[in-house]
Amino acid sequence: MSLFLNFRMQPVGGGLRTEPMILRTDADIRASVLELSTLQRLVSGRSVLLSVHGFNNGQSEALCKLTRLEEALALPPSVAFIGVLWPGDSAAGFISYPVEKPTASASGQRLAKFCNNRLPATVEVSILSHSLGARVALETVRGLRADVRAVVLMAGAIERNCLEKEYSDAFAKAEAVHVLASRKDNVLRWAFPAGNFFGQLLDRTAWPLSSALGYSGPPKQIGKTRPPWIIDDKEDYDHGDYLPSGNKAEAFPGADPAPTWRNTAAYVGRALSGNPQIWP
């Protein structure tokens, strides 16, 4: 079903691979290993959508979320979905956040190197992310030789001015940047500034006084950002509402006729096709 680049050394926590293991999940979300040549053949002549999970997702949870996301997206045959697994978690749980930003940056750098050296040069790349995956995504865009068609940053656990400050170079390389943010996101409202307070001791890009991109949106519309980006408070989107569940025991798509991830899947589809955003 879904293709993955696995940069993880271990299913939970652990270090970062220099070269990713290439995986493919089946209908039961069981992963098997593929050769690089198989991946290259599968993406040849197609556009690629790199999809990056967020902070504190173990390997099995991320495999489930992203495999289900591909099904929800219903991409055309011309687009190849590739999930990206990176070790943005630990056995200690959420308290590892202050030390995960450097891991996110290094993951993006290695992903960019892989795309530059291993994917066909003609492949057009877009990238979407959730939570701290925004840092992985923007580091990837910064490191790619070619420009990127679309960048979609959902619930970005990154400073809200990152597109005009820290990652202005990545922003300049994207044809369009789409941001989804919610002021009902309690993780970004409370945990993000607290994590940055401690994180600044390890990473000077952490700015405790900034709200998150995925909470407040960017300070203003600049250049290639495509409004709107703030989800109405009445829709009550919290941090985990952007993607399908990562729990395989939960039915998918389930009985709910209008789960929250349907809106975000349609949003990504419009971003990839270049159509105007009609939600939020």
Coordinates of N, CA and C in Angstrom, one line a residue, residues 12 21 83 93 99 101 105 109 111 134 137 143 161 167 169 187 209 211 241 246 262 264-265 276:
V12 N 11.1 2.6 19.0 CA 10.9 3.7 19.9 C 12.2 4.4 20.3
M21 N 16.0 2.9 5.6 CA 15.5 1.6 5.2 C 14.2 1.9 4.4
G83 N 5.8 8.0 2.9 CA 5.9 8.4 4.3 C 7.3 8.5 4.8
G93 N 8.7 9.5 26.7 CA 7.5 10.1 26.3 C 7.7 11.6 25.9
V99 N 14.8 18.1 23.5 CA 16.0 17.5 22.8 C 15.7 17.0 21.4
K101 N 14.4 18.8 18.8 CA 14.5 19.7 17.7 C 15.8 19.4 16.8
S105 N 15.9 18.5 12.8 CA 16.8 19.2 11.8 C 17.7 18.2 11.1
Q109 N 17.8 17.1 7.0 CA 19.0 17.1 6.2 C 19.3 15.8 5.5
L111 N 17.1 13.5 4.8 CA 16.1 13.2 3.8 C 16.4 14.0 2.5
A134 N 7.2 19.8 11.0 CA 7.4 21.0 10.2 C 8.9 21.3 10.1
A137 N 10.4 19.0 7.6 CA 10.0 19.4 6.2 C 10.8 20.6 5.7
G143 N 17.5 21.8 1.9 CA 18.6 21.1 1.4 C 18.4 20.5 0.0
N161 N 7.2 32.7 13.2 CA 7.9 33.6 12.2 C 8.9 32.8 11.4
Y167 N 13.7 29.9 8.4 CA 13.6 29.1 7.2 C 13.2 30.0 6.0
D169 N 15.0 30.8 3.6 CA 15.6 30.2 2.4 C 14.8 29.1 1.9
V187 N -2.0 21.4 22.9 CA -0.6 21.0 22.9 C 0.3 22.2 22.5
L209 N 9.2 33.1 23.8 CA 8.1 34.1 23.7 C 7.3 34.0 22.5
S211 N 4.6 32.2 19.9 CA 3.6 31.1 19.8 C 4.0 30.3 18.6
D241 N -6.1 16.0 15.8 CA -7.3 15.9 14.9 C -7.0 16.0 13.4
G246 N -3.5 6.5 14.8 CA -2.4 5.6 14.7 C -2.5 4.3 15.4
R262 N -10.9 14.2 7.3 CA -11.4 14.4 6.0 C -11.2 15.8 5.5
T264 N -8.7 17.9 6.4 CA -7.3 18.1 6.1 C -6.9 17.3 4.9
A265 N -7.4 16.1 4.6 CA -7.1 15.4 3.4 C -7.5 16.2 2.2
P276 N -7.7 26.9 -5.2 CA -7.9 27.7 -4.1 C -8.4 26.9 -2.9

